[in-house]
Each structure stands twice: as C-alpha cells, then as structure tokens.
XYZ file of N, CA, C and O in Angstrom:
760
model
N 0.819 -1.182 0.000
C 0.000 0.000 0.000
C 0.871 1.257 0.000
O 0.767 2.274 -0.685
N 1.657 0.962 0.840
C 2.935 2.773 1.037
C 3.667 2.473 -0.475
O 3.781 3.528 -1.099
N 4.091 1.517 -1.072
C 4.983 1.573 -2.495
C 3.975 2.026 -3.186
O 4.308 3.080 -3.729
N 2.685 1.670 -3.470
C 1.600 2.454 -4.788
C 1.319 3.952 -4.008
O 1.237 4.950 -4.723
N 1.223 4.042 -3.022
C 0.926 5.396 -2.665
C 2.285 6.473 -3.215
O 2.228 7.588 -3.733
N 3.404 5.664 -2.877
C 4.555 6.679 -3.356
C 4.828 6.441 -4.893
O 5.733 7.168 -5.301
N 4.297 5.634 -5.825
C 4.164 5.855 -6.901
C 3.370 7.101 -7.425
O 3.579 8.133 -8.063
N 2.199 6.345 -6.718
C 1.108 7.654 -7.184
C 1.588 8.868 -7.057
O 1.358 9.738 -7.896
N 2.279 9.057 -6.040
C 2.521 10.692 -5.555
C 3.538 10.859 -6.855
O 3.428 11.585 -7.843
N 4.678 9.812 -6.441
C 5.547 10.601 -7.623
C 4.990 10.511 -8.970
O 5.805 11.335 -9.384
N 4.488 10.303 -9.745
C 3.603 9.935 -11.284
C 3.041 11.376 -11.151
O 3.374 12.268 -11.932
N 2.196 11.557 -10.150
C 1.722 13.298 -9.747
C 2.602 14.164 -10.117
O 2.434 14.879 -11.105
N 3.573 14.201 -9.420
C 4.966 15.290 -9.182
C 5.099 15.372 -10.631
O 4.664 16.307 -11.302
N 6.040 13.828 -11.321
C 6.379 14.039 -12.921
C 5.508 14.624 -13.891
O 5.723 15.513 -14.715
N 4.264 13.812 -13.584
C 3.084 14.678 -15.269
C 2.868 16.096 -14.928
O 2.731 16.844 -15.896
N 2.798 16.718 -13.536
C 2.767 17.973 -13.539
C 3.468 19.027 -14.013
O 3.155 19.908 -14.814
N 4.803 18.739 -13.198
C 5.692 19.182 -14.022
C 6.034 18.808 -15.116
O 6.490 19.770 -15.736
N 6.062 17.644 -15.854
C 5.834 17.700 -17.192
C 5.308 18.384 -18.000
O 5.835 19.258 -18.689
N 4.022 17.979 -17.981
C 2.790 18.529 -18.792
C 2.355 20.170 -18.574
O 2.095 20.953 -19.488
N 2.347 20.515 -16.909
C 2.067 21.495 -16.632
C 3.137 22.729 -16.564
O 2.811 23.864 -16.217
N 4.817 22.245 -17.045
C 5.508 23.289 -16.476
C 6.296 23.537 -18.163
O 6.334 24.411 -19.029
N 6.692 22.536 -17.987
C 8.353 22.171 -19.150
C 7.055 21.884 -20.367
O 7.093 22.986 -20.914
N 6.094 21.203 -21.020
C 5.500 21.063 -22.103
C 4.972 22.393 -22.649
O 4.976 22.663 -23.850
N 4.460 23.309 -21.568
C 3.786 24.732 -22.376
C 4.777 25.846 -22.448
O 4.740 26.780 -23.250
N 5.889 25.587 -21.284
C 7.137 26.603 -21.767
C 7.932 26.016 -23.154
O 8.696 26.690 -23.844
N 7.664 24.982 -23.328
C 8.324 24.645 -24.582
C 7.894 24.989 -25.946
O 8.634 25.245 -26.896
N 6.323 24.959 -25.928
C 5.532 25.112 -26.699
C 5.570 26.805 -26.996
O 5.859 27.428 -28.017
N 5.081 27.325 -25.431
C 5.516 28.890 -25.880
C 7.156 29.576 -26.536
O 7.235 30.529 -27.312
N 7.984 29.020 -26.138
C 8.641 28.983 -26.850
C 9.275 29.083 -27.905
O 10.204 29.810 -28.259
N 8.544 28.080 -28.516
C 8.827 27.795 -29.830
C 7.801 28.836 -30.404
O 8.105 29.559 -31.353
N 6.904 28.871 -29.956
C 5.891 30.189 -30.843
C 6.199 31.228 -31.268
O 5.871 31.848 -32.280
N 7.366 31.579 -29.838
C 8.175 32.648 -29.711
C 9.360 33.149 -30.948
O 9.601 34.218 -31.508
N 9.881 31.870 -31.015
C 10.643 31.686 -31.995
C 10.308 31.545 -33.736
O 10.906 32.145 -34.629
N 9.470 30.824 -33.851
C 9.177 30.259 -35.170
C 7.952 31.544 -35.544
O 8.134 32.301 -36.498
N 7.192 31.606 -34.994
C 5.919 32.379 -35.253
C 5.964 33.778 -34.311
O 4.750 33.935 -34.178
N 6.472 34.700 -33.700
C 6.885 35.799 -32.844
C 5.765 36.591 -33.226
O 5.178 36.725 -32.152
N 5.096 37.205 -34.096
C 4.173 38.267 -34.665
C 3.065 37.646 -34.298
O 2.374 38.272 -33.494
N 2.486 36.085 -34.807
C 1.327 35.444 -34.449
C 1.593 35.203 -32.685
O 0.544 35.116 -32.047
N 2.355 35.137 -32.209
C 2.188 34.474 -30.630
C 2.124 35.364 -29.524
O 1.842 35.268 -28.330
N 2.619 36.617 -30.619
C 1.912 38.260 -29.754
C 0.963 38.721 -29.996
O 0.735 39.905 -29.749
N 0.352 38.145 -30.401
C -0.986 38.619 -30.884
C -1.427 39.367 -32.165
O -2.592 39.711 -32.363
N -0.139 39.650 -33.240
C -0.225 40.074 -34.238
C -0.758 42.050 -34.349
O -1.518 42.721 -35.047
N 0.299 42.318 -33.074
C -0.650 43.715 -32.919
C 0.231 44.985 -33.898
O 1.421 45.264 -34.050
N -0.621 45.346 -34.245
C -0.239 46.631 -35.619
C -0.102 48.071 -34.676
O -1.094 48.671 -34.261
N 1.088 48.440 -34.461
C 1.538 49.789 -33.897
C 1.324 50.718 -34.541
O 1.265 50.357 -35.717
N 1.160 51.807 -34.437
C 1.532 53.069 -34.928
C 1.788 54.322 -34.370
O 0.905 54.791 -33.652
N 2.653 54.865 -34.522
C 3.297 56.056 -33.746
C 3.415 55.843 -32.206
O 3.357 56.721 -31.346
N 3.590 54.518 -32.029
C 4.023 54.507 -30.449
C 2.897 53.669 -29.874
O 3.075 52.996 -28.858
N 1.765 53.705 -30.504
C 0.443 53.144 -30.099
C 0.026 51.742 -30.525
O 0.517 51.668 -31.651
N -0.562 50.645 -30.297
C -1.106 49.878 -30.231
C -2.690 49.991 -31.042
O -3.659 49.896 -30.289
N -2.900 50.139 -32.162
C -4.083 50.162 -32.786
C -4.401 49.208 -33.313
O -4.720 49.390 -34.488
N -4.512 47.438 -32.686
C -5.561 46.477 -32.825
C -4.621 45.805 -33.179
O -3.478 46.261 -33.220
N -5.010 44.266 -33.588
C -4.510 43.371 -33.837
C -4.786 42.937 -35.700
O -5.561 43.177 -36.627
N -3.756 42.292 -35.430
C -4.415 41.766 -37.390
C -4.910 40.178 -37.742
O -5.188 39.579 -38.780
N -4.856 39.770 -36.030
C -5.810 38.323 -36.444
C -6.966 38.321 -35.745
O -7.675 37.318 -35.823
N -7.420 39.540 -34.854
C -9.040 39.785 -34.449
C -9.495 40.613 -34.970
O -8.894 41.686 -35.013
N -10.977 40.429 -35.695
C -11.435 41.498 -35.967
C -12.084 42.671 -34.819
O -12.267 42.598 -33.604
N -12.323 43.732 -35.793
C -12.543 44.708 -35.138
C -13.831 45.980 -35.386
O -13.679 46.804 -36.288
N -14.802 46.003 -34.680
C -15.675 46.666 -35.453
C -15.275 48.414 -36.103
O -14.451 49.223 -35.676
N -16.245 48.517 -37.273
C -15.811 49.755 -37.851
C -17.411 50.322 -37.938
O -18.272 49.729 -38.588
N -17.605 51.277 -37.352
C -19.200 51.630 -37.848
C -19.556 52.729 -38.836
O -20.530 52.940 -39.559
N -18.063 53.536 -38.527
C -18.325 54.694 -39.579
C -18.282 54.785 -41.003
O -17.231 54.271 -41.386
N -18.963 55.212 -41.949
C -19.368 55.325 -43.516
C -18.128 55.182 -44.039
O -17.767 54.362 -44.882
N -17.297 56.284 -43.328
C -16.018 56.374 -44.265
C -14.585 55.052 -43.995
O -13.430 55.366 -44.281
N -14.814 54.091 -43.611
C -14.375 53.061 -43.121
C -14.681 51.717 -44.041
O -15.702 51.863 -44.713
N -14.093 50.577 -44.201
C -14.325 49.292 -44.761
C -15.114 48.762 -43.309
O -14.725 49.040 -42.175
N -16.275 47.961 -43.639
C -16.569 47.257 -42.375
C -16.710 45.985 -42.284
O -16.717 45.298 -43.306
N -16.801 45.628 -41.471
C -16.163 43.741 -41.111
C -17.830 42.920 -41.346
O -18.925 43.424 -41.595
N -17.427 41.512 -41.142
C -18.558 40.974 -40.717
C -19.127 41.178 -39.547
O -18.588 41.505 -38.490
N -20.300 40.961 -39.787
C -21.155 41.075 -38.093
C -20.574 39.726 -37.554
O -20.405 38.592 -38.004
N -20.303 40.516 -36.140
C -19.611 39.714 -35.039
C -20.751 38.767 -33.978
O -21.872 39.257 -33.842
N -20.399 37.250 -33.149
C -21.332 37.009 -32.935
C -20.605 36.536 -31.332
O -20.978 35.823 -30.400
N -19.467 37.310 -31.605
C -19.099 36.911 -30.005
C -19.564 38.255 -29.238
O -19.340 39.384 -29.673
N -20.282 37.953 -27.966
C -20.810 39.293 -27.439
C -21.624 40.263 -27.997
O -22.553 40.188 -28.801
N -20.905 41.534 -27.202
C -21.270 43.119 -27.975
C -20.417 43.046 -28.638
O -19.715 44.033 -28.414
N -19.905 42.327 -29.532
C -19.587 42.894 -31.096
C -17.921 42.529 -30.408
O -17.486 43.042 -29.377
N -16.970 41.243 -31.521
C -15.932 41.226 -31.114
C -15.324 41.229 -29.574
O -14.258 41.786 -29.310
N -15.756 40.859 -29.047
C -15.353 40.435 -27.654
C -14.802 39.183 -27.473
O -15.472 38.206 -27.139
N -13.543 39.162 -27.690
C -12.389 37.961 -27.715
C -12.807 36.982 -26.332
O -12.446 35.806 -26.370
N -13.401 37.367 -25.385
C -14.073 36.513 -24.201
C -14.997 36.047 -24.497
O -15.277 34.966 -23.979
N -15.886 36.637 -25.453
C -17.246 35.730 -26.178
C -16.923 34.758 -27.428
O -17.716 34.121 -28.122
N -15.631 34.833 -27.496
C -15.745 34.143 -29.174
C -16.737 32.571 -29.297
O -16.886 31.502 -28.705
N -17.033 33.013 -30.003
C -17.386 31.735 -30.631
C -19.456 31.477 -31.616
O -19.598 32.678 -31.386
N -20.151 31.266 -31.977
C -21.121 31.428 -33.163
C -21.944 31.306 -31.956
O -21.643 30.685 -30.937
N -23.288 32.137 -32.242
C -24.649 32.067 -31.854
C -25.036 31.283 -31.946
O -25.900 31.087 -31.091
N -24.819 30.068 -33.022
C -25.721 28.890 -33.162
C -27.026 28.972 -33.409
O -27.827 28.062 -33.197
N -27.268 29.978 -33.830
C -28.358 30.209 -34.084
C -28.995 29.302 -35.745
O -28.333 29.470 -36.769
N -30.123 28.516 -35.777
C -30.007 27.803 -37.679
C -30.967 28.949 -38.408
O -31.647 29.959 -38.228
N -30.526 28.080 -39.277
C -31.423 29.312 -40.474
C -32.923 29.401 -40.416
O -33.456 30.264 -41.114
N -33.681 28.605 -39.661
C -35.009 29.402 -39.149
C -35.384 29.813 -37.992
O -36.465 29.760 -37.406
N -34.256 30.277 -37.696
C -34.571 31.140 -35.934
C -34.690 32.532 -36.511
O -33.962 33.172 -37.270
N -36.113 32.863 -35.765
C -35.850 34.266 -36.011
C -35.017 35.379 -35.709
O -34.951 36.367 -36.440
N -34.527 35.276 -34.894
C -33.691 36.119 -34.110
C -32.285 36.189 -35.454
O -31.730 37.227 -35.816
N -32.095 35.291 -35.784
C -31.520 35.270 -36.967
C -32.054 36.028 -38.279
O -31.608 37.045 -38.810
N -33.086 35.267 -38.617
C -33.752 35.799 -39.704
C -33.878 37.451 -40.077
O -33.561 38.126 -41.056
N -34.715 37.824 -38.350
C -34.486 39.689 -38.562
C -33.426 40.251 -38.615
O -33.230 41.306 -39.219
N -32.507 39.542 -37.913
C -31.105 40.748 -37.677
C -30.570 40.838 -39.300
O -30.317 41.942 -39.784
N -30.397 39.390 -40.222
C -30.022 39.350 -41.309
C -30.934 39.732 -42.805
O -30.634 39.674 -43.998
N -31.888 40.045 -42.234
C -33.446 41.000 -42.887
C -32.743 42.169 -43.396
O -32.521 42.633 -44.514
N -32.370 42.602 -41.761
C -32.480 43.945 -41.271
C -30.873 44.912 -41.883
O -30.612 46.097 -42.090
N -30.235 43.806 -41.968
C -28.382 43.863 -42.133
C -29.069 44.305 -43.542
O -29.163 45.496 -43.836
N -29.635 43.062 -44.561
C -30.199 42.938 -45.810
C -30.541 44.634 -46.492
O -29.972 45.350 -47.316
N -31.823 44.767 -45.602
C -32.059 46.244 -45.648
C -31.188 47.439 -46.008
O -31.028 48.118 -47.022
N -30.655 47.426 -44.693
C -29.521 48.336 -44.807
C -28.295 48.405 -45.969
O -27.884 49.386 -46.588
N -27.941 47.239 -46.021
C -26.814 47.668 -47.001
C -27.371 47.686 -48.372
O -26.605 48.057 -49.261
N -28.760 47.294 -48.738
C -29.452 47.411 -50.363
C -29.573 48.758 -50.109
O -29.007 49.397 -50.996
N -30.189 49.616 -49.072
C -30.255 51.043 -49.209
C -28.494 51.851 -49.359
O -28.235 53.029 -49.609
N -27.792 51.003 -49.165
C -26.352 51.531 -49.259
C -25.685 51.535 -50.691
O -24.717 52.260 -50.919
N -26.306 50.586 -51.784
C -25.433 50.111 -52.552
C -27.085 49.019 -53.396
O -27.116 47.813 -53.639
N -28.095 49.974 -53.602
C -28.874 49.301 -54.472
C -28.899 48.444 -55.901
O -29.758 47.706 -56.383
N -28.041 48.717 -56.207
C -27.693 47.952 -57.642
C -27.120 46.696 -57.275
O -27.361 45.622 -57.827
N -26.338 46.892 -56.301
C -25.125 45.410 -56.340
C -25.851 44.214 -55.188
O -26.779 44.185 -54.380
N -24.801 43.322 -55.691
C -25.507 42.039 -55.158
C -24.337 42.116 -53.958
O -23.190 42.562 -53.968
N -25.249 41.400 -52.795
C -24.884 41.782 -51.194
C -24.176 40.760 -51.081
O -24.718 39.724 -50.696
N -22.577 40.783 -51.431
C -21.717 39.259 -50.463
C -22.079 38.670 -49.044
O -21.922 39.180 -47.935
N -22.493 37.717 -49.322
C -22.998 36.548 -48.098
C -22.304 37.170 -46.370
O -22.835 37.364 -45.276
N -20.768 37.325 -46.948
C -20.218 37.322 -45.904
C -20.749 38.700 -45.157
O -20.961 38.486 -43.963
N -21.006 40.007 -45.548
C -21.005 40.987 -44.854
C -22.810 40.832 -43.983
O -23.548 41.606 -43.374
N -22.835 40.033 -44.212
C -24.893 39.613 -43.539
C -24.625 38.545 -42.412
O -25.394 38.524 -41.451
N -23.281 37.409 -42.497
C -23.518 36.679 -41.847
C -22.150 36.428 -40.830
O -21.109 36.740 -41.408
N -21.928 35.861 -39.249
C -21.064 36.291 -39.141
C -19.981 34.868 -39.018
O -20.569 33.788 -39.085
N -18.984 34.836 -38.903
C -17.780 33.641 -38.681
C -18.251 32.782 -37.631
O -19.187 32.853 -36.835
N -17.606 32.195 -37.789
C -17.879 30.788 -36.109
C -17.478 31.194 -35.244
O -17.909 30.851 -34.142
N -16.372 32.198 -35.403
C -15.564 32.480 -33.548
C -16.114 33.995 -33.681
O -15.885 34.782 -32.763
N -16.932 34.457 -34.971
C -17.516 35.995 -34.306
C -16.168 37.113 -34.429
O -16.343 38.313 -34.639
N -14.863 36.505 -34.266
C -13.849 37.394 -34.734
C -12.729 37.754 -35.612
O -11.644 38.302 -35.415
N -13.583 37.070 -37.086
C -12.966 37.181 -38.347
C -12.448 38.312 -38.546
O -13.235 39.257 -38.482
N -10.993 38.625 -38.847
C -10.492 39.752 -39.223
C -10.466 40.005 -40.808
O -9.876 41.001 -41.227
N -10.837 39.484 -41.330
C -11.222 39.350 -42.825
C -12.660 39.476 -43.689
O -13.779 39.417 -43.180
N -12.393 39.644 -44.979
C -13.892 40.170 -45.225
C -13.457 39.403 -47.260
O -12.392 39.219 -47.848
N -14.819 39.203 -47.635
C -14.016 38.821 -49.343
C -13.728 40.092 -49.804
O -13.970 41.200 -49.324
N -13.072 39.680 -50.997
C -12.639 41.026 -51.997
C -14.230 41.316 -52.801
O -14.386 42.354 -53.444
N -15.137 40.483 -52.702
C -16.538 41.040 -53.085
C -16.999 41.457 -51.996
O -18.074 41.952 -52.335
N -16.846 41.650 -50.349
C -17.026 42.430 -49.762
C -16.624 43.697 -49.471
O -17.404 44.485 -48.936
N -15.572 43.977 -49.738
C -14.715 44.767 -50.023
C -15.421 45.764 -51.076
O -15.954 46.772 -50.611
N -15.459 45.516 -52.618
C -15.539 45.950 -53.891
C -17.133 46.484 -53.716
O -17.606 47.384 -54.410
N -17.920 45.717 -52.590
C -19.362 46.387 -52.278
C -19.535 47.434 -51.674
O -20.601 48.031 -51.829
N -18.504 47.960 -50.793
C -18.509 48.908 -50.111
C -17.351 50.026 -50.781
O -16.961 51.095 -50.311
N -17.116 49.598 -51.571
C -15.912 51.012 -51.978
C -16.596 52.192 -52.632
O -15.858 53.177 -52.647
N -18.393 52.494 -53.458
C -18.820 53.203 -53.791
C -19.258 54.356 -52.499
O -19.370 55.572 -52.653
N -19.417 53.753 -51.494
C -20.094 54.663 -50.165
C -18.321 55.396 -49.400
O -18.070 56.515 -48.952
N -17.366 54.057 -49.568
C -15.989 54.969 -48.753
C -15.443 56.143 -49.868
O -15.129 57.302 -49.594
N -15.424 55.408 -51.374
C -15.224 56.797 -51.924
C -16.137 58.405 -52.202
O -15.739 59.471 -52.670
N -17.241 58.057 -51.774
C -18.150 58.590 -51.588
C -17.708 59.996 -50.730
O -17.738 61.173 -51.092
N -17.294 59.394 -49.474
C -17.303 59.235 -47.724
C -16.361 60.331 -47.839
O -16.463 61.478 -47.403
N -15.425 59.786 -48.499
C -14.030 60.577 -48.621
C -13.642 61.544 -49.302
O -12.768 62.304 -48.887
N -14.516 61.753 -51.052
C -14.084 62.567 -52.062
C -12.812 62.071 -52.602
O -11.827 62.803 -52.698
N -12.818 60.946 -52.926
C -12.219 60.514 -53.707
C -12.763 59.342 -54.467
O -13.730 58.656 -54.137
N -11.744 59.159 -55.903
C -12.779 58.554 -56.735
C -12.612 56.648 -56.177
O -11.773 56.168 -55.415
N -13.988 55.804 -57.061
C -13.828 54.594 -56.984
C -12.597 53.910 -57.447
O -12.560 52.795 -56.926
N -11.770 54.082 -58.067
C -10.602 53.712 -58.855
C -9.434 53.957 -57.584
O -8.558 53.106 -57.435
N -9.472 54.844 -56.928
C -8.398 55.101 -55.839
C -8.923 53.921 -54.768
O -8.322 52.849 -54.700
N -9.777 54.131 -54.165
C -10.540 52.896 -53.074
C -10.042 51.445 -53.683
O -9.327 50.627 -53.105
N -10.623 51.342 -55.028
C -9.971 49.476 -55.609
C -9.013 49.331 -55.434
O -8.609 48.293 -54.911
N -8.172 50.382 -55.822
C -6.860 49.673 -55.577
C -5.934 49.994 -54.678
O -4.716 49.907 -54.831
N -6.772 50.535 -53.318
C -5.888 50.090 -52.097
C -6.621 48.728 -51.897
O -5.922 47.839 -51.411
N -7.881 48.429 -52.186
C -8.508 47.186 -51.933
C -7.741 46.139 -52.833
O -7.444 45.220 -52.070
N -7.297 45.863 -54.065
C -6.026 45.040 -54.499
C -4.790 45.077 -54.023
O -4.050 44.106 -53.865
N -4.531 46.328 -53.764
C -2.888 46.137 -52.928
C -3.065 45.118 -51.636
O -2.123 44.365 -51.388
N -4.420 45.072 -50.688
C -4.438 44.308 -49.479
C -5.171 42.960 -49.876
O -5.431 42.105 -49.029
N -5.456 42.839 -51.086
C -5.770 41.542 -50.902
C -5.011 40.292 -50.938
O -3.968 40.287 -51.591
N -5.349 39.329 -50.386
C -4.825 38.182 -50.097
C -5.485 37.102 -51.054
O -6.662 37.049 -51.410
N -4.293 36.137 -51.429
C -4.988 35.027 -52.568
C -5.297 34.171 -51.049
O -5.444 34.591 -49.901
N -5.321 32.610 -51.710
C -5.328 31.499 -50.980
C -3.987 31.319 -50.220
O -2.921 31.879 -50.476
N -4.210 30.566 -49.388
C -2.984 29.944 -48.716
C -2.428 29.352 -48.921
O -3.080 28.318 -48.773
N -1.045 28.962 -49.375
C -0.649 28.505 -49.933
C -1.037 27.732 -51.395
O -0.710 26.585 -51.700
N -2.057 28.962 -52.448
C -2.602 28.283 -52.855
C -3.443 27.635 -53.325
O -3.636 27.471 -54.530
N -4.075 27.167 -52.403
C -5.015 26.272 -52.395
C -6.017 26.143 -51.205
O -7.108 25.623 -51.438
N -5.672 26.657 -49.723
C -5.744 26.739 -48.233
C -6.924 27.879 -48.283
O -6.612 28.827 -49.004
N -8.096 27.974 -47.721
C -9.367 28.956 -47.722
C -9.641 29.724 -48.488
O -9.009 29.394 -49.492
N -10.475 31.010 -48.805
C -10.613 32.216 -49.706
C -10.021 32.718 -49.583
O -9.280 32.699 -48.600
N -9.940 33.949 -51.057
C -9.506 35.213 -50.963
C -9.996 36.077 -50.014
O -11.138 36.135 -49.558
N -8.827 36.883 -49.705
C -9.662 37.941 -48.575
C -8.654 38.973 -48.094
O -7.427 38.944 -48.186
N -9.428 39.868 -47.574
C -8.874 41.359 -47.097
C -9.290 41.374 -45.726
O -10.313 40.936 -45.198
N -7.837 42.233 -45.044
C -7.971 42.301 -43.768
C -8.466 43.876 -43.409
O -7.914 44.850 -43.922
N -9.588 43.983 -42.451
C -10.306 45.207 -42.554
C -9.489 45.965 -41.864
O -9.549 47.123 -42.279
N -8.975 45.872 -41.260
C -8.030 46.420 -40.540
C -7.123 47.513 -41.147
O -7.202 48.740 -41.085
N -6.097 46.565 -41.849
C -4.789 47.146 -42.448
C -5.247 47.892 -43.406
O -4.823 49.028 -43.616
N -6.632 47.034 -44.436
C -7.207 48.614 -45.544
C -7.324 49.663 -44.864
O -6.790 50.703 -45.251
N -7.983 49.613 -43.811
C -8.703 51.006 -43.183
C -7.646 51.769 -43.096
O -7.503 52.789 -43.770
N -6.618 51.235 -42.060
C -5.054 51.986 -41.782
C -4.245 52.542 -43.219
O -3.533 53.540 -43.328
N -4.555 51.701 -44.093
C -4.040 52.211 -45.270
C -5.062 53.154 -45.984
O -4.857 54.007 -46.848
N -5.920 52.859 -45.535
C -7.322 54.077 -46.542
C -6.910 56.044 -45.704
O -6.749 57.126 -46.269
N -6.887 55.680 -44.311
C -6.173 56.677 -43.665
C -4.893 57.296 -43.841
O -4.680 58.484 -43.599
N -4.069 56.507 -44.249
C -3.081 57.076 -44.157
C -2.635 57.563 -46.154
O -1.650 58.164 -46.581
N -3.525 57.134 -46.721
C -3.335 57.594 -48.311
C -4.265 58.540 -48.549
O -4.012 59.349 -49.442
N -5.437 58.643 -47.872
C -6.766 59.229 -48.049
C -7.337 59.722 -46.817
O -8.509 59.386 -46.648
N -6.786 60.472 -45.861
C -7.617 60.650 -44.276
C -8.752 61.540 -44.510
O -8.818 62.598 -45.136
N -9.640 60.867 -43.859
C -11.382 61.896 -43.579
C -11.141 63.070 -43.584
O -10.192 63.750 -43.194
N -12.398 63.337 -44.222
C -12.332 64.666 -44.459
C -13.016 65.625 -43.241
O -13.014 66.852 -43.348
C-alpha cells in the first residue's frame, strides 16, 4: 500500500511538471521563436500606439471606413465571447437581424448584389477578414465618404488583398483592418 501510494505521488509530481511546467514553456517557446508576430498577438503599432490586432477582428461603424462581418461573439468582437450564436437558419432572431443587415446595405449600394459574408457572421464571431466582393461592395459609399474617386478605393482594396494559402488553403480575402489603416493614411477623412 505505502509503495503504490509513493508511486502515485511521484507519477503526480512528474506529469505535472511535465505537462504542466516544461511542455507549455516549450511550446511557448517555440511560438516565440518560429511564429513571434502570431504568438503576440499580431498587434499593428503606430506612432508609439497599439491600434488592434491583425488576427481579431474589429468593429468599424463609420461610412467612411471598410466594415467587417457582423460579429457574434458578445457586444460585437469580444475575444471573451468568441465563438457562433448557433443560431439555424429558421430562428428568427436570426432571420431579422439578417433581414435587417439585408435592408440596410441594399439602401447603401442598391444595384449590387450583397456578399454573403457581410450579412452573416464567422464561427468564432472574430474574423479579421472580409471577401474582396465584400470589399468591392462597399468602396462606392468609402469613396463617396471621402471625395475621392472609386478607382483610388480598388486599388488600395487590391494592394491588401490576399490570394489562398498557400494556394489552395481557404478564400480570398482582405484584412479590414490594415485597408482602413491604409485608406487613412493615403486618403484621411475629411
């Protein structure tokens, strides 16, 4: 009985410190090393400041801005809420908000057809990305916004876009973020 008891204890001692000490300093670590930008959180400075990250999204509400998908963690992007409403496609609570999204952006941009993505939101709610047909839907209202023409807006929206991953690895897509920072800093509000 005292030899399995002092097994047990020590088996305790080792996986703890194993698993719990030396396995996640190793792991951080290496994050540190191999991946340094992703394992800090990917945060975009400017002039000394800390203005967001480039793998969470971030809401944008104003006209003269690119804006993200609707977020479904929390009040909007709350990295403590991540994760989907779960809501299915005949819940209402669903149905109106994406009515209502519907609404709004046909009164924004009546001619064009509404990319899926800007109505509906990601699984973790904090997609920092948007398509380049989300993008290309909203550039008539930012050049609008701004006084400057549609042709200037596209192609900061091509300079930030992103193909596939390696490839072949998810959609094309733009990070709302870095356009915006770049729409500011080539084009600031008027």
């Amino acid at each position: 009985m005292k030899q399995n008891l002092r097994i047990a204890v020590l088996m305790t001692l080792v996986t703890t410190v194993l698993f719990g000490l030396v396995y996640p300093l190793a792991v951080t670590g290496l994050g540190q090393l191999i991946f340094p930008t992703q394992a800090n959180g990917g945060m975009i400075v400017r002039q000394g400041q800390i203005v967001g990250s480039r793998l969470i999204g971030q809401p944008f509400s104003s006209p003269s801005y690119f804006h993200p998908r609707p977020s479904g963690a929390g009040n909007g992007y709350d990295a403590t809420s991540s994760g989907s409403a779960n809501l299915g496609p005949t819940n209402h609570q669903l149905m109106d908000r994406v009515k209502a999204d519907v609404e709004k952006l046909h009164a924004e941009n009546p001619s064009a057809e509404i990319p899926v993505d800007l109505v509906t939101s990601s699984g973790s709610g904090l997609d920092p990305h948007i398509s380049p047909a989300a993008a290309e839907f909203q550039v008539p209202r930012i050049a609008r916004e701004r006084g400057i023409s549609e042709a200037e807006v596209r192609a900061l929206v091509a300079q930030h876009a992103l193909g596939r991953q390696f490839g072949v690895l998810g959609e094309p897509r733009v990070n709302v973020l870095e356009l915006n920072l770049a729409l500011d800093a080539a084009h600031p509000k008027r």
